[in-house]
Amino acid sequence: MEVEFLLDQGIDLFNGRHFFEAHDVWEEIWQAERGPMRDFYKGLIHLAGGFHHYQNENFRGSAALFTSGLRYLRPYRPGRMGIDLAAILPRIEEQLAKVTHLRDGASRHEDVEFLTIHRQK
C-alpha cells in the first residue's frame, strides 16, 4: 500500500464531492497505520463522513463527524502530509456551525460550503 498514492486518491475523491469513496480510501491508510499519524487519517475520514451525511440531509451525523474530525485533526496543526490544516480547520468550524443550525432547527437553509483540500508535495 502506497500511503502517498492513497492520500492523493482520497483528496481527489473528496474534492470531487465523492465523500463516501474518499472515506473508504483513507480508511485503508488508517487501518494499516499503527503510529502517531493514525488519528490524522481518522480525522480526514470523519471530515469526509461529515460532508457525506450533509449531502444526505443527516445533519445530526454531519455535525457529530465534523466535531470529531476537528478534535482528531487539531493536534496536527499547522499541517501534515502537505495539507494546510491551519487553513482548513477554521473553514470546517464554519461549516459545523451551519450544520448545527440545521440540526437544531434554528435555520431551514444554510449555505454549507464543500471544501477542497490542496496538498503541497
Coordinates of C-alpha atoms in Angstrom, one line a residue:
M1 CA 0.0 0.0 0.0
E2 CA 1.4 3.3 -1.0
V3 CA 0.3 5.9 1.6
E4 CA 1.0 8.9 -0.6
F5 CA -0.9 7.5 -3.6
L6 CA -4.0 6.6 -1.4
L7 CA -3.9 10.0 0.3
D8 CA -3.9 11.8 -3.1
Q9 CA -6.6 9.5 -4.4
G10 CA -8.8 10.3 -1.4
I11 CA -8.1 14.0 -1.8
D12 CA -9.2 13.8 -5.5
L13 CA -12.4 12.0 -4.5
F14 CA -13.1 14.4 -1.6
N15 CA -12.6 17.4 -4.0
G16 CA -14.9 15.8 -6.5
R17 CA -17.5 15.6 -3.7
H18 CA -17.3 11.8 -3.6
F19 CA -17.1 11.8 0.2
F20 CA -18.1 8.2 0.9
E21 CA -15.5 7.0 -1.6
A22 CA -12.8 9.3 -0.1
H23 CA -13.7 7.9 3.3
D24 CA -13.1 4.4 2.1
V25 CA -9.7 5.2 0.5
W26 CA -8.5 7.0 3.6
E27 CA -9.8 4.2 5.8
E28 CA -7.3 1.8 4.0
I29 CA -4.4 4.0 5.2
W30 CA -5.9 4.3 8.7
Q31 CA -6.4 0.6 9.1
A32 CA -2.7 0.0 8.3
E33 CA -1.3 2.9 10.4
R34 CA -0.1 1.9 13.8
G35 CA 1.9 5.0 14.6
P36 CA 1.3 8.6 15.6
M37 CA -0.5 9.5 12.3
R38 CA -3.4 7.2 13.0
D39 CA -5.6 10.0 14.3
F40 CA -4.7 12.3 11.5
Y41 CA -6.2 9.8 9.0
K42 CA -9.2 9.2 11.2
G43 CA -9.8 13.0 11.2
L44 CA -9.8 13.1 7.4
I45 CA -12.2 10.1 7.4
H46 CA -14.5 11.9 9.7
L47 CA -14.5 15.1 7.7
A48 CA -15.4 13.1 4.6
G49 CA -18.1 11.4 6.6
G50 CA -19.5 14.7 7.8
F51 CA -19.9 16.0 4.3
H52 CA -21.4 12.7 3.1
H53 CA -24.0 12.9 5.9
Y54 CA -24.7 16.5 5.0
Q55 CA -25.4 15.5 1.4
N56 CA -27.9 13.0 2.7
E57 CA -29.5 15.7 5.0
N58 CA -28.4 13.8 8.1
F59 CA -27.5 16.9 10.0
R60 CA -27.0 15.1 13.3
G61 CA -24.5 12.7 11.8
S62 CA -22.8 15.5 9.9
A63 CA -22.3 17.7 13.0
A64 CA -21.1 14.7 15.0
L65 CA -18.4 13.8 12.4
F66 CA -17.3 17.3 11.8
T67 CA -16.9 17.7 15.6
S68 CA -14.9 14.5 16.0
G69 CA -12.9 15.2 12.8
L70 CA -11.9 18.6 14.2
R71 CA -10.9 17.0 17.5
Y72 CA -8.7 14.4 15.8
L73 CA -7.0 16.9 13.4
R74 CA -6.3 19.9 15.8
P75 CA -3.2 18.3 17.3
Y76 CA -1.7 18.1 13.8
R77 CA -1.8 21.8 13.2
P78 CA -0.4 23.7 11.4
G79 CA -0.4 20.8 9.0
R80 CA 0.8 17.3 8.0
M81 CA 1.5 15.4 4.8
G82 CA 1.4 18.7 2.9
I83 CA -2.1 19.5 4.0
D84 CA -2.5 23.0 5.5
L85 CA -4.7 22.3 8.5
A86 CA -4.3 25.8 9.8
A87 CA -6.3 27.0 6.8
I88 CA -8.8 24.1 6.6
L89 CA -9.9 23.7 10.2
P90 CA -11.4 27.2 10.7
R91 CA -13.4 26.6 7.5
I92 CA -14.6 23.3 8.8
E93 CA -15.6 25.0 12.0
E94 CA -17.7 27.5 10.0
Q95 CA -19.5 24.6 8.2
L96 CA -20.1 22.8 11.5
A97 CA -21.8 26.0 12.8
K98 CA -24.1 26.0 9.7
V99 CA -24.9 22.3 10.0
T100 CA -25.6 22.7 13.7
H101 CA -28.2 25.4 12.9
L102 CA -29.8 22.9 10.6
R103 CA -29.6 20.1 13.1
D104 CA -31.1 22.2 15.9
G105 CA -33.9 23.7 13.7
A106 CA -32.5 27.2 14.1
S107 CA -32.4 27.5 10.3
R108 CA -34.1 25.8 7.4
H109 CA -31.3 26.6 4.9
E110 CA -27.6 27.2 5.3
D111 CA -25.1 27.7 2.6
V112 CA -22.7 24.9 3.6
E113 CA -19.5 25.1 1.6
F114 CA -17.9 22.0 0.2
L115 CA -14.3 22.5 0.8
T116 CA -11.4 21.4 -1.3
I117 CA -8.1 20.0 0.1
H118 CA -4.8 21.0 -1.5
R119 CA -1.6 19.2 -0.8
Q120 CA 1.9 20.6 -1.1
K121 CA 4.3 17.9 -2.2

